[in-house]
Amino acid sequence: MIPYGRQDISEEDIQAVVDVLRSDFLTQGPAVPKFEQAVCDYTGAKFGIAVNSATSALHIACESLGLKKGDWLWTTPITFVASANCGLYCGAQVDFVDIDPVTWNLSPQKLEEKLIVAKSNNKLPKVVVVVHLCGLPCDMKEIYQLSQEYGFHIIEDASHAIGGKYYDEPIGNCRYSDITVFSFHPVKTMTTGEGGMAVTNQKELAEKMQLLRSHGVTRDPQKMTHEPDGAWYYQQITLGYNYRMTDLQAALGLSQLQRLDEFVARRHQLADIYDNALSELPVNLPIRSEEKYSGLHLYVIRLQLEKIEKQHSDIFDFLRKENIGVNLHYIPVHTQPYYEKMGFQSGDFPQAETYYQEAISLPMFPTMTASQQEKVISILKEALA
Ligand SMILES: *Cc1c(COP(=O)(O)O)cnc(C)c1O
């Protein structure tokens, strides 16, 4: 099976992890702060908080922004469930904003329409989580403008988008958001095995997230209620979690980061080949744009079903049967049984639901060979014939 995504681990990556194994600290050592600084240097953000997953990063991001019971979090239905679940962890209610039919990202027009209604109902969101689907940056200027007008916070779920650029600036610089979150799961653009990071330019949010990452415990005398009892002393000043990243993971991340630009460039090469080879087929291809330089975590095509005599699932099954590891990103979150129990139903977000009926993620990863890609292309052509 040619997988839809796969990590690329070099001998240097392996050596970096082995070096940590031979060192004094497997966790809470020097590699984590080094990795955080390296991601800050890369993105231009001021503070980085490394954690054990993007899911954890989304949770502490929401909590640091004060999201709680009685508040609303809005996100896109076309995302992994984690982008919405983080609101529920904080006791907030979740709602969705339909996608744009061309970019497949959260639609700024739909957002504005929904904000106007929410304002009159006194139900404005406290947090909007935008997701750079497949790595394509969202319309951040428009969304930021709305955040200023309606007073909500923005979290960028950039799990797909590390290495991408928005108007020539790195995703993660938080110019148009409070916090940006990355995932380093092995299918993503760079990996730490499991892992994630939240970056921000706001010191107060960074300090809150640092506390929440590790039990709500501080060793900073300035934050304590009284002078330390002694050199051993720490205080728990809020309720936190154990969301820490290990030094093994951070060392792998540091090493992978050296090749991030290479990974993204290779993904663009592969995407160029797909763009050319598939341009005549009855499929819609992902947007490619200078101003929105995609991290290209995924290469998703949308079937023009009115021009094809087969069903979406037939094409999907045909590819799988031929050992092409296609996938579908994503099932609209509001149609998940857990969300349907909250009252959401099919028909609520029509653009997202149409996307779901048409989308297929084709294999794309840096070590993909030319012959693997040719195979994907020829079997897809056969499937659509
Ligand atoms: C992968 C992913 C997550 C979750 O990342 P983990 O690191 O596995 O927790 C969240 N949001 C999106 C959009 C993702 O693709």
PDB file of C-alpha atoms and ligand atoms in Angstrom, residues 52-56 58 78-83 131-133 157-160 181-185 187-188 194-196 297-298 329-330, ligand 1:
ATOM      1  CA  ASN A  52       2.730  16.064  23.879  1.00  0.00           C
ATOM      2  CA  SER A  53       0.209  16.681  21.055  1.00  0.00           C
ATOM      3  CA  ALA A  54      -1.586  19.386  19.115  1.00  0.00           C
ATOM      4  CA  THR A  55      -4.729  18.279  20.926  1.00  0.00           C
ATOM      5  CA  SER A  56      -3.108  19.232  24.250  1.00  0.00           C
ATOM      6  CA  LEU A  58      -5.412  23.360  21.574  1.00  0.00           C
ATOM      7  CA  ILE A  78     -13.964  20.203   7.860  1.00  0.00           C
ATOM      8  CA  THR A  79     -11.232  19.448  10.362  1.00  0.00           C
ATOM      9  CA  PHE A  80     -10.077  16.761  12.723  1.00  0.00           C
ATOM     10  CA  VAL A  81     -12.360  16.488  15.769  1.00  0.00           C
ATOM     11  CA  ALA A  82      -9.627  17.901  18.040  1.00  0.00           C
ATOM     12  CA  SER A  83     -10.150  21.456  16.693  1.00  0.00           C
ATOM     13  CA  VAL A 131      -7.760  25.523  10.420  1.00  0.00           C
ATOM     14  CA  HIS A 132      -5.360  25.865   7.512  1.00  0.00           C
ATOM     15  CA  LEU A 133      -6.772  22.808   5.750  1.00  0.00           C
ATOM     16  CA  ASP A 157      -4.876  25.243  14.154  1.00  0.00           C
ATOM     17  CA  ALA A 158      -1.805  24.984  11.930  1.00  0.00           C
ATOM     18  CA  SER A 159      -1.459  21.214  12.332  1.00  0.00           C
ATOM     19  CA  HIS A 160      -1.225  21.048   8.516  1.00  0.00           C
ATOM     20  CA  VAL A 181      -0.858  25.402  17.244  1.00  0.00           C
ATOM     21  CA  PHE A 182       1.284  22.833  15.410  1.00  0.00           C
ATOM     22  CA  SER A 183       1.098  19.026  15.375  1.00  0.00           C
ATOM     23  CA  PHE A 184       4.144  16.791  15.064  1.00  0.00           C
ATOM     24  CA  HIS A 185       2.275  13.514  14.574  1.00  0.00           C
ATOM     25  CA  VAL A 187       1.751  11.892   9.198  1.00  0.00           C
ATOM     26  CA  LYS A 188       2.223  15.673   9.506  1.00  0.00           C
ATOM     27  CA  GLU A 194       3.690  12.407  19.043  1.00  0.00           C
ATOM     28  CA  GLY A 195       3.913  16.054  19.905  1.00  0.00           C
ATOM     29  CA  GLY A 196       2.691  19.565  19.383  1.00  0.00           C
ATOM     30  CA  HIS A 297       0.335  18.521   4.395  1.00  0.00           C
ATOM     31  CA  LEU A 298      -2.336  16.942   2.187  1.00  0.00           C
ATOM     32  CA  HIS A 329      -9.936  14.414   5.366  1.00  0.00           C
ATOM     33  CA  TYR A 330     -12.427  14.980   6.932  1.00  0.00           C
TER      34      TYR A 330
HETATM   35  C1  LIG B   1      -3.545  16.100  13.471  1.00  0.00           C
HETATM   36  C2  LIG B   1      -4.463  17.202  13.788  1.00  0.00           C
HETATM   37  C3  LIG B   1      -4.778  17.563  15.110  1.00  0.00           C
HETATM   38  C4  LIG B   1      -4.342  16.770  16.291  1.00  0.00           C
HETATM   39  O1  LIG B   1      -2.977  16.616  16.348  1.00  0.00           O
HETATM   40  P1  LIG B   1      -2.330  15.640  17.439  1.00  0.00           P
HETATM   41  O2  LIG B   1      -0.910  16.107  17.510  1.00  0.00           O
HETATM   42  O3  LIG B   1      -2.453  14.253  16.874  1.00  0.00           O
HETATM   43  O4  LIG B   1      -3.072  15.795  18.702  1.00  0.00           O
HETATM   44  C5  LIG B   1      -5.570  18.669  15.319  1.00  0.00           C
HETATM   45  N1  LIG B   1      -6.057  19.393  14.290  1.00  0.00           N
HETATM   46  C6  LIG B   1      -5.809  19.051  13.010  1.00  0.00           C
HETATM   47  C7  LIG B   1      -6.354  19.907  11.926  1.00  0.00           C
HETATM   48  C8  LIG B   1      -5.007  17.944  12.725  1.00  0.00           C
HETATM   49  O5  LIG B   1      -4.784  17.607  11.452  1.00  0.00           O
END
